[in-house]
mmCIF file of C-alpha atoms in Angstrom:
data_model
loop_
_atom_site.group_PDB
_atom_site.id
_atom_site.type_symbol
_atom_site.label_atom_id
_atom_site.label_comp_id
_atom_site.label_asym_id
_atom_site.label_seq_id
_atom_site.Cartn_x
_atom_site.Cartn_y
_atom_site.Cartn_z
ATOM 1 C CA MET A 187 3.772 -3.544 -16.589
ATOM 2 C CA LYS A 188 4.396 -3.768 -12.882
ATOM 3 C CA ARG A 189 3.794 -7.136 -11.320
ATOM 4 C CA ILE A 190 2.128 -7.683 -7.994
ATOM 5 C CA MET A 191 3.848 -10.006 -5.541
ATOM 6 C CA SER A 192 1.172 -12.666 -5.718
ATOM 7 C CA CYS A 193 2.878 -15.208 -3.476
ATOM 8 C CA ALA A 194 4.183 -12.900 -0.738
ATOM 9 C CA PRO A 195 1.256 -13.305 1.717
ATOM 10 C CA VAL A 196 1.363 -17.105 1.370
ATOM 11 C CA ALA A 197 5.097 -17.248 2.040
ATOM 12 C CA LEU A 198 4.756 -14.897 4.969
ATOM 13 C CA ALA A 199 2.019 -16.990 6.512
ATOM 14 C CA ALA A 200 4.405 -19.934 6.585
ATOM 15 C CA LEU A 201 7.070 -17.723 8.139
ATOM 16 C CA VAL A 202 4.677 -16.730 10.898
ATOM 17 C CA VAL A 203 4.095 -20.347 11.795
ATOM 18 C CA LEU A 204 7.735 -21.339 11.592
ATOM 19 C CA THR A 205 9.225 -18.508 13.585
ATOM 20 C CA GLY A 206 6.605 -17.885 16.247
ATOM 21 C CA PHE A 207 6.037 -14.413 14.810
ATOM 22 C CA VAL A 208 4.126 -12.424 17.420
ATOM 23 C CA GLY A 209 3.070 -8.925 18.259
ATOM 24 C CA CYS A 210 3.491 -6.792 21.317
ATOM 25 C CA SER A 211 0.796 -4.357 22.396
ATOM 26 C CA SER A 212 3.029 -1.935 24.288
ATOM 27 C CA ALA A 213 4.281 1.335 22.821
ATOM 28 C CA PRO A 214 5.936 4.430 24.242
ATOM 29 C CA LYS A 215 4.040 7.642 24.857
ATOM 30 C CA GLY A 216 3.433 9.401 21.551
ATOM 31 C CA TRP A 217 3.210 6.121 19.651
ATOM 32 C CA LEU A 218 0.122 3.998 19.106
ATOM 33 C CA ALA A 219 0.285 0.216 19.427
ATOM 34 C CA ASP A 220 -2.627 -0.621 17.124
ATOM 35 C CA TYR A 221 -2.582 -0.163 13.346
ATOM 36 C CA GLU A 222 -6.344 0.234 12.956
ATOM 37 C CA GLU A 223 -6.407 2.929 15.601
ATOM 38 C CA GLY A 224 -3.558 4.683 13.813
ATOM 39 C CA GLN A 225 -5.291 4.502 10.466
ATOM 40 C CA GLN A 226 -8.502 5.928 11.886
ATOM 41 C CA LEU A 227 -6.615 8.808 13.501
ATOM 42 C CA ALA A 228 -4.656 9.449 10.313
ATOM 43 C CA SER A 229 -7.849 9.599 8.238
ATOM 44 C CA LYS A 230 -9.558 11.858 10.762
ATOM 45 C CA ASN A 231 -6.671 14.325 10.952
ATOM 46 C CA GLY A 232 -5.424 14.090 7.375
ATOM 47 C CA LYS A 233 -2.009 12.796 8.429
ATOM 48 C CA ASP A 234 0.259 10.118 7.023
ATOM 49 C CA MET A 235 1.513 7.226 9.122
ATOM 50 C CA LEU A 236 4.985 6.193 10.203
ATOM 51 C CA LEU A 237 4.877 2.459 10.888
ATOM 52 C CA PHE A 238 7.719 1.043 12.960
ATOM 53 C CA PHE A 239 7.910 -2.774 13.027
ATOM 54 C CA SER A 240 10.471 -4.082 15.502
ATOM 55 C CA SER A 241 11.674 -7.188 17.296
ATOM 56 C CA GLU A 242 13.404 -5.576 20.206
ATOM 57 C CA ASP A 243 14.850 -8.661 21.839
ATOM 58 C CA THR A 244 16.235 -10.168 18.618
ATOM 59 C CA ASP A 245 16.948 -7.639 15.849
ATOM 60 C CA GLY A 246 19.758 -5.892 17.693
ATOM 61 C CA VAL A 247 18.990 -2.306 16.666
ATOM 62 C CA SER A 248 15.361 -1.462 17.465
ATOM 63 C CA THR A 249 16.077 -0.678 21.111
ATOM 64 C CA GLN A 250 18.858 1.657 20.031
ATOM 65 C CA LEU A 251 16.543 3.362 17.538
ATOM 66 C CA LYS A 252 13.952 3.881 20.231
ATOM 67 C CA THR A 253 16.415 5.221 22.792
ATOM 68 C CA ASN A 254 18.276 7.564 20.477
ATOM 69 C CA ILE A 255 15.456 8.694 18.197
ATOM 70 C CA PHE A 256 11.891 7.428 18.370
ATOM 71 C CA ASP A 257 11.220 7.774 22.102
ATOM 72 C CA THR A 258 12.767 11.210 22.406
ATOM 73 C CA LYS A 259 10.536 14.194 23.018
ATOM 74 C CA ASP A 260 12.175 16.147 20.189
ATOM 75 C CA PHE A 261 11.323 13.473 17.643
ATOM 76 C CA ILE A 262 7.804 12.771 18.866
ATOM 77 C CA ASP A 263 6.896 16.455 19.056
ATOM 78 C CA ALA A 264 8.197 17.150 15.529
ATOM 79 C CA ALA A 265 7.105 13.969 13.738
ATOM 80 C CA SER A 266 3.618 13.863 15.217
ATOM 81 C CA LYS A 267 2.771 17.149 13.509
ATOM 82 C CA ASP A 268 2.638 15.355 10.162
ATOM 83 C CA TYR A 269 2.478 11.660 11.031
ATOM 84 C CA VAL A 270 0.515 9.303 13.185
ATOM 85 C CA LEU A 271 3.184 7.161 14.859
ATOM 86 C CA VAL A 272 2.466 3.433 15.116
ATOM 87 C CA HIS A 273 4.910 0.996 16.735
ATOM 88 C CA LEU A 274 4.322 -2.744 16.597
ATOM 89 C CA ASP A 275 6.881 -4.994 18.283
ATOM 90 C CA TYR A 276 7.284 -8.688 17.469
ATOM 91 C CA SER A 277 9.725 -9.820 20.129
ATOM 92 C CA ASP A 278 10.098 -13.503 20.970
ATOM 93 C CA SER A 279 9.384 -12.678 24.587
ATOM 94 C CA ARG A 280 5.802 -11.928 23.636
ATOM 95 C CA MET A 281 5.281 -15.581 22.708
ATOM 96 C CA ALA A 282 6.109 -16.673 26.238
ATOM 97 C CA ALA A 283 3.305 -14.488 27.546
ATOM 98 C CA VAL A 284 0.622 -16.227 25.469
ATOM 99 C CA GLN A 285 1.930 -19.797 25.378
ATOM 100 C CA VAL A 286 0.977 -20.904 28.846
ATOM 101 C CA GLY A 287 0.978 -24.536 29.888
ATOM 102 C CA GLU A 288 -1.712 -26.566 31.564
ATOM 103 C CA ASP A 289 -0.023 -25.965 34.900
ATOM 104 C CA ALA A 290 -0.370 -22.176 34.536
ATOM 105 C CA THR A 291 -2.427 -20.274 37.062
ATOM 106 C CA GLU A 292 -5.857 -19.004 36.158
ATOM 107 C CA GLU A 293 -4.458 -15.483 36.244
ATOM 108 C CA GLN A 294 -1.762 -16.426 33.716
ATOM 109 C CA LYS A 295 -4.284 -18.135 31.459
ATOM 110 C CA GLU A 296 -6.609 -15.144 31.575
ATOM 111 C CA ALA A 297 -3.745 -12.780 30.775
ATOM 112 C CA ALA A 298 -2.687 -14.908 27.817
ATOM 113 C CA GLU A 299 -6.236 -15.094 26.516
ATOM 114 C CA ALA A 300 -6.668 -11.351 26.867
ATOM 115 C CA ALA A 301 -3.436 -10.698 24.948
ATOM 116 C CA MET A 302 -4.256 -12.974 22.024
ATOM 117 C CA PRO A 303 -6.676 -10.710 20.058
ATOM 118 C CA GLN A 304 -4.147 -7.868 19.833
ATOM 119 C CA LEU A 305 -1.420 -10.338 18.943
ATOM 120 C CA GLU A 306 -3.519 -11.686 16.073
ATOM 121 C CA LYS A 307 -4.260 -8.169 14.830
ATOM 122 C CA ASP A 308 -0.563 -7.296 14.887
ATOM 123 C CA ILE A 309 0.321 -10.431 12.940
ATOM 124 C CA ALA A 310 -2.328 -9.560 10.354
ATOM 125 C CA THR A 311 -0.867 -6.067 10.020
ATOM 126 C CA ALA A 312 2.625 -7.445 9.467
ATOM 127 C CA MET A 313 1.303 -9.845 6.855
ATOM 128 C CA ASN A 314 -0.583 -7.048 5.138
ATOM 129 C CA PHE A 315 2.650 -5.106 4.678
ATOM 130 C CA SER A 316 4.740 -8.220 3.866
ATOM 131 C CA VAL A 317 6.927 -7.670 6.930
ATOM 132 C CA ALA A 318 8.931 -10.819 7.650
ATOM 133 C CA GLY A 319 10.134 -11.859 11.077
ATOM 134 C CA GLY A 320 13.806 -11.833 10.193
ATOM 135 C CA ALA A 321 13.769 -8.442 8.500
ATOM 136 C CA MET A 322 13.277 -6.176 11.511
ATOM 137 C CA PRO A 323 13.338 -3.290 11.940
ATOM 138 C CA VAL A 324 11.043 -2.103 9.160
ATOM 139 C CA MET A 325 9.961 1.529 8.878
ATOM 140 C CA LEU A 326 7.230 2.428 6.394
ATOM 141 C CA LEU A 327 5.565 5.703 5.448
ATOM 142 C CA THR A 328 1.982 5.414 4.260
ATOM 143 C CA THR A 329 -0.943 7.538 3.229
ATOM 144 C CA PRO A 330 -3.965 7.563 5.572
ATOM 145 C CA GLN A 331 -5.368 4.730 3.423
ATOM 146 C CA GLY A 332 -2.319 2.593 4.181
ATOM 147 C CA TYR A 333 -0.692 2.911 0.739
ATOM 148 C CA VAL A 334 3.091 2.754 1.128
ATOM 149 C CA TYR A 335 5.196 5.520 -0.403
ATOM 150 C CA GLY A 336 8.368 5.136 1.629
ATOM 151 C CA ASN A 337 10.366 2.185 2.945
ATOM 152 C CA ILE A 338 13.122 3.588 5.136
ATOM 153 C CA PRO A 339 16.063 1.212 5.483
ATOM 154 C CA TYR A 340 17.934 1.029 8.754
ATOM 155 C CA ASP A 341 21.011 3.267 8.575
ATOM 156 C CA ALA A 342 23.542 3.030 11.396
ATOM 157 C CA ALA A 343 24.737 6.536 10.503
ATOM 158 C CA VAL A 344 21.333 8.028 11.382
ATOM 159 C CA THR A 345 21.590 8.400 15.153
ATOM 160 C CA THR A 346 19.722 11.585 16.098
ATOM 161 C CA PRO A 347 16.124 12.825 15.880
ATOM 162 C CA GLU A 348 17.221 15.613 13.541
ATOM 163 C CA GLN A 349 18.798 13.161 11.108
ATOM 164 C CA PHE A 350 15.729 10.943 11.002
ATOM 165 C CA LEU A 351 13.447 13.943 10.545
ATOM 166 C CA THR A 352 15.556 14.810 7.508
ATOM 167 C CA VAL A 353 14.943 11.313 6.163
ATOM 168 C CA LEU A 354 11.208 11.862 6.603
ATOM 169 C CA ALA A 355 11.455 15.171 4.768
ATOM 170 C CA ASP A 356 13.252 13.462 1.890
ATOM 171 C CA ASN A 357 10.183 11.261 1.383
ATOM 172 C CA LYS A 358 7.692 14.128 1.425
ATOM 173 C CA GLU A 359 7.614 14.597 -2.334
ATOM 174 C CA ASN A 360 6.725 10.947 -2.882
ATOM 175 C CA GLY A 361 4.036 11.171 -0.240
ATOM 176 C CA ASP A 362 2.502 14.318 -1.687
ATOM 177 C CA LYS A 363 2.428 12.751 -5.156
ATOM 178 C CA LEU A 364 0.717 9.584 -3.983
ATOM 179 C CA LYS A 365 -1.831 11.498 -1.908
ATOM 180 C CA SER A 366 -2.629 13.690 -4.900
ATOM 181 C CA LEU A 367 -3.267 10.591 -6.993
ATOM 182 C CA VAL A 368 -5.448 9.072 -4.264
ATOM 183 C CA LYS A 369 -7.457 12.288 -4.199
ATOM 184 C CA ALA A 370 -7.929 12.059 -7.970
ATOM 185 C CA VAL A 371 -9.232 8.507 -7.615
ATOM 186 C CA ASN A 372 -11.680 9.511 -4.893
ATOM 187 C CA SER A 373 -12.968 12.576 -6.744
ATOM 188 C CA SER A 374 -13.518 11.031 -10.192
ATOM 189 C CA THR A 375 -16.044 8.665 -11.722
ATOM 190 C CA GLY A 376 -16.383 6.326 -14.686
ATOM 191 C CA VAL A 377 -13.554 6.040 -17.184
ATOM 192 C CA ALA A 378 -11.706 8.940 -15.551
ATOM 193 C CA LYS A 379 -11.656 7.048 -12.257
ATOM 194 C CA LEU A 380 -10.171 3.941 -13.861
ATOM 195 C CA LYS A 381 -7.491 6.085 -15.486
ATOM 196 C CA ALA A 382 -6.793 7.704 -12.097
ATOM 197 C CA ILE A 383 -6.480 4.256 -10.539
ATOM 198 C CA ASP A 384 -3.974 3.374 -13.242
ATOM 199 C CA GLU A 385 -1.896 6.482 -12.495
ATOM 200 C CA LEU A 386 -1.913 5.593 -8.802
ATOM 201 C CA TYR A 387 -0.899 2.014 -9.569
ATOM 202 C CA GLU A 388 1.964 3.040 -11.832
ATOM 203 C CA ALA A 389 3.249 5.520 -9.238
ATOM 204 C CA THR A 390 3.241 2.945 -6.445
ATOM 205 C CA ASP A 391 6.327 0.944 -5.566
ATOM 206 C CA PRO A 392 5.799 -2.508 -7.186
ATOM 207 C CA ALA A 393 6.634 -4.139 -3.850
ATOM 208 C CA TYR A 394 3.503 -2.562 -2.370
ATOM 209 C CA SER A 395 1.140 -2.280 -5.339
ATOM 210 C CA TYR A 396 -0.840 -5.262 -4.015
ATOM 211 C CA LEU A 397 -2.174 -2.900 -1.328
ATOM 212 C CA LEU A 398 -4.280 -1.323 -4.089
ATOM 213 C CA SER A 399 -6.045 -4.610 -4.818
ATOM 214 C CA ASP A 400 -9.386 -3.296 -3.579
ATOM 215 C CA LEU A 401 -9.377 -1.023 -6.654
ATOM 216 C CA TYR A 402 -8.501 -3.633 -9.292
ATOM 217 C CA GLY A 403 -11.963 -5.094 -9.736
ATOM 218 C CA MET A 404 -13.686 -1.797 -10.580
ATOM 219 C CA GLY A 405 -12.988 -2.000 -14.325
ATOM 220 C CA PRO A 406 -16.306 -3.528 -15.476
ATOM 221 C CA GLU A 407 -18.351 -0.978 -13.535
ATOM 222 C CA LEU A 408 -16.252 2.086 -14.373
ATOM 223 C CA ASP A 409 -15.513 1.330 -18.014
ATOM 224 C CA PRO A 410 -17.925 -1.260 -19.429
ATOM 225 C CA ASN A 411 -16.946 -0.516 -23.046
ATOM 226 C CA ASN A 412 -13.197 -0.426 -22.359
ATOM 227 C CA GLU A 413 -12.811 3.149 -23.561
ATOM 228 C CA SER A 414 -9.642 3.423 -21.492
ATOM 229 C CA GLY A 415 -8.065 0.280 -22.886
ATOM 230 C CA LEU A 416 -7.308 -0.728 -19.292
ATOM 231 C CA ARG A 417 -9.927 -3.419 -18.733
ATOM 232 C CA GLY A 418 -7.576 -6.274 -19.574
ATOM 233 C CA LYS A 419 -4.777 -4.971 -17.386
ATOM 234 C CA TYR A 420 -6.992 -4.670 -14.332
ATOM 235 C CA ALA A 421 -8.801 -7.931 -14.997
ATOM 236 C CA MET A 422 -5.389 -9.601 -14.824
ATOM 237 C CA LEU A 423 -4.330 -7.735 -11.678
ATOM 238 C CA ASP A 424 -7.649 -8.540 -10.040
ATOM 239 C CA ALA A 425 -7.150 -12.198 -10.946
ATOM 240 C CA TYR A 426 -3.711 -12.199 -9.334
ATOM 241 C CA ALA A 427 -5.124 -10.691 -6.148
ATOM 242 C CA LYS A 428 -8.039 -13.138 -5.923
ATOM 243 C CA ALA A 429 -5.839 -16.111 -6.787
ATOM 244 C CA THR A 430 -3.485 -15.119 -3.967
ATOM 245 C CA GLU A 431 -6.391 -15.165 -1.537
ATOM 246 C CA ALA A 432 -7.399 -18.619 -2.770
ATOM 247 C CA LEU A 433 -3.839 -19.930 -2.432
ATOM 248 C CA PHE A 434 -3.663 -18.542 1.084
ATOM 249 C CA THR A 435 -6.458 -20.949 2.039
ATOM 250 C CA GLY A 436 -4.860 -23.798 0.076
ATOM 251 C CA ASP A 437 -7.451 -23.671 -2.709
ATOM 252 C CA ALA A 438 -5.279 -23.974 -5.818
ATOM 253 C CA ALA A 439 -8.229 -25.176 -7.919
ATOM 254 C CA THR A 440 -10.056 -21.888 -7.371
ATOM 255 C CA ALA A 441 -6.849 -19.963 -8.044
ATOM 256 C CA ILE A 442 -6.595 -21.693 -11.429
ATOM 257 C CA GLN A 443 -10.162 -20.808 -12.395
ATOM 258 C CA VAL A 444 -9.669 -17.221 -11.278
ATOM 259 C CA MET A 445 -6.639 -16.889 -13.575
ATOM 260 C CA LEU A 446 -8.492 -18.424 -16.511
ATOM 261 C CA ALA A 447 -11.662 -16.308 -16.248
ATOM 262 C CA PRO A 448 -10.292 -13.103 -17.859
ATOM 263 C CA VAL A 449 -8.866 -15.042 -20.839
ATOM 264 C CA GLU A 450 -12.332 -15.328 -22.356
ATOM 265 C CA ASP A 451 -13.741 -11.915 -21.446
ATOM 266 C CA GLY A 452 -12.581 -10.238 -24.680
ATOM 267 C CA PHE A 453 -10.637 -7.406 -23.051
ATOM 268 C CA CYS A 454 -7.204 -8.927 -22.433
ATOM 269 C CA SER A 455 -4.410 -8.560 -24.960
ATOM 270 C CA ASP A 456 -2.639 -11.643 -26.285
ATOM 271 C CA VAL A 457 0.288 -10.990 -23.957
ATOM 272 C CA GLU A 458 -2.052 -10.619 -20.964
ATOM 273 C CA LYS A 459 -3.815 -13.867 -21.912
ATOM 274 C CA GLN A 460 -0.435 -15.529 -22.152
ATOM 275 C CA GLU A 461 0.515 -14.454 -18.647
ATOM 276 C CA LEU A 462 -2.812 -15.588 -17.207
ATOM 277 C CA LEU A 463 -2.512 -19.015 -18.840
ATOM 278 C CA TYR A 464 1.101 -19.382 -17.786
ATOM 279 C CA GLN A 465 0.163 -18.608 -14.180
ATOM 280 C CA ALA A 466 -2.736 -21.072 -14.350
ATOM 281 C CA ALA A 467 -0.275 -23.703 -15.597
ATOM 282 C CA TYR A 468 1.992 -22.991 -12.645
ATOM 283 C CA PHE A 469 -0.901 -23.425 -10.213
ATOM 284 C CA CYS A 470 -1.717 -26.740 -11.915
ATOM 285 C CA SER A 471 1.823 -27.872 -11.200
ATOM 286 C CA LEU A 472 1.244 -27.192 -7.494
ATOM 287 C CA ILE A 473 -1.532 -29.795 -7.363
ATOM 288 C CA GLY A 474 0.061 -32.274 -9.751
ATOM 289 C CA ASP A 475 -2.381 -31.660 -12.613
ATOM 290 C CA SER A 476 0.135 -32.280 -15.408
ATOM 291 C CA ALA A 477 -2.412 -32.687 -18.190
ATOM 292 C CA ASN A 478 -3.990 -29.261 -17.713
ATOM 293 C CA MET A 479 -0.597 -27.748 -16.965
ATOM 294 C CA PHE A 480 0.669 -28.722 -20.416
ATOM 295 C CA THR A 481 -2.604 -27.616 -22.014
ATOM 296 C CA TYR A 482 -2.331 -24.142 -20.541
ATOM 297 C CA LEU A 483 1.382 -23.904 -21.337
ATOM 298 C CA ASN A 484 0.729 -24.697 -24.985
ATOM 299 C CA GLN A 485 -2.209 -22.286 -25.127
ATOM 300 C CA ALA A 486 -0.048 -19.612 -23.530
ATOM 301 C CA LEU A 487 2.663 -20.134 -26.138
ATOM 302 C CA GLU A 488 0.122 -19.912 -28.971
ATOM 303 C CA CYS A 489 -1.276 -16.611 -27.671
ATOM 304 C CA ALA A 490 1.913 -14.629 -28.303
ATOM 305 C CA PRO A 491 4.711 -16.826 -29.705
ATOM 306 C CA GLU A 492 7.049 -13.846 -30.191
ATOM 307 C CA SER A 493 6.623 -12.266 -26.753
ATOM 308 C CA GLU A 494 9.338 -11.915 -24.121
ATOM 309 C CA MET A 495 7.682 -14.631 -22.065
ATOM 310 C CA ALA A 496 7.335 -17.059 -24.954
ATOM 311 C CA ALA A 497 10.928 -18.266 -24.788
ATOM 312 C CA SER A 498 10.554 -19.136 -21.099
ATOM 313 C CA ILE A 499 7.321 -20.983 -21.761
ATOM 314 C CA LYS A 500 8.928 -22.970 -24.580
ATOM 315 C CA MET A 501 11.851 -23.851 -22.314
ATOM 316 C CA THR A 502 9.420 -25.028 -19.628
ATOM 317 C CA ILE A 503 7.594 -27.268 -22.066
ATOM 318 C CA ASP A 504 10.851 -28.677 -23.420
ATOM 319 C CA ALA A 505 12.180 -29.297 -19.909
ATOM 320 C CA TYR A 506 9.090 -31.267 -18.912
ATOM 321 C CA ASN A 507 9.191 -33.221 -22.157
ATOM 322 C CA LEU A 508 12.821 -34.122 -21.566
ATOM 323 C CA ALA A 509 12.152 -35.150 -17.978
ATOM 324 C CA ASN A 510 9.275 -37.407 -19.052
ATOM 325 C CA GLU A 511 10.869 -38.755 -22.218
ATOM 326 C CA ASN A 512 11.984 -41.994 -20.614
ATOM 327 C CA ALA A 513 8.445 -42.609 -19.444
ATOM 328 C CA GLY A 514 7.094 -42.029 -22.955
ATOM 329 C CA VAL A 515 5.090 -38.977 -21.898
ATOM 330 C CA THR A 516 5.320 -35.601 -23.639
ATOM 331 C CA ALA A 517 3.484 -32.328 -23.442
ATOM 332 C CA GLU A 518 1.960 -33.026 -26.859
ATOM 333 C CA GLY A 519 0.967 -36.503 -25.826
ATOM 334 C CA MET A 520 -0.896 -35.290 -22.777
ATOM 335 C CA GLU A 521 -3.188 -32.925 -24.662
#
């Protein structure tokens, strides 16, 4: 089963704070500088999106990409036939424009205040796509819904509009497949819809499957009797998504309860229960709740003692026991 990157948004939030990660609202003609505007236009016109995340004054290559490819008329004219072009820049120079001191003029303060809402939106967009400040440039292809089907790495050998258009064409098959699966989700109901969601999930790059999290919680409504056999899988994925949101706000206690809830619902397999309990144990370790951590680790081991994860769980228990041996505390003793 594919695993969602449950901790990516939390880690990225810290990166934003540490690096002064900021957005720039300017974009060349032919490119939009607002993700929401791009998504609305893509949905209206049935186009995909090309998202270009840059840090022009620090990443060393974004300016070259713009000059040689993205800002050229040939590229914009050709690419805009199939894609809505969205460019968000996160240059350090943007920070200077919004971090004004007390001695700033009223005009400077007003300009900084006016720029802040777009900056915050751009940061949220970067976080949504797990774009880190030190990884620029990032170029993503998405469906109109914002589901990623292509992550185009920077290639110094691609230096002309024609070459980059070829790269876009190479991703067309993936895009068509994902859009077909999205259409199946939108046009179906009940058990068939949950199965269509599962096909979409399995076809999505694991690095971006978390973008489908709005679909994970539909299992109980679409398939109350678990005819598909997918209720447990999506209960677990939904728990991961909700726990991530709780962790983002620093609420590890809620994250633990979210992970535990599906264990008792009767739809999860033993292996799925094991993973949920193991994750709950990990969250307990974050808040220093050793007693419950060991309880959940032992319960996880009992769920599926012969699973692939079981050996790791046993090693974790043994490691904690060894570390606490001198203090006379063991996992068994804390139950």
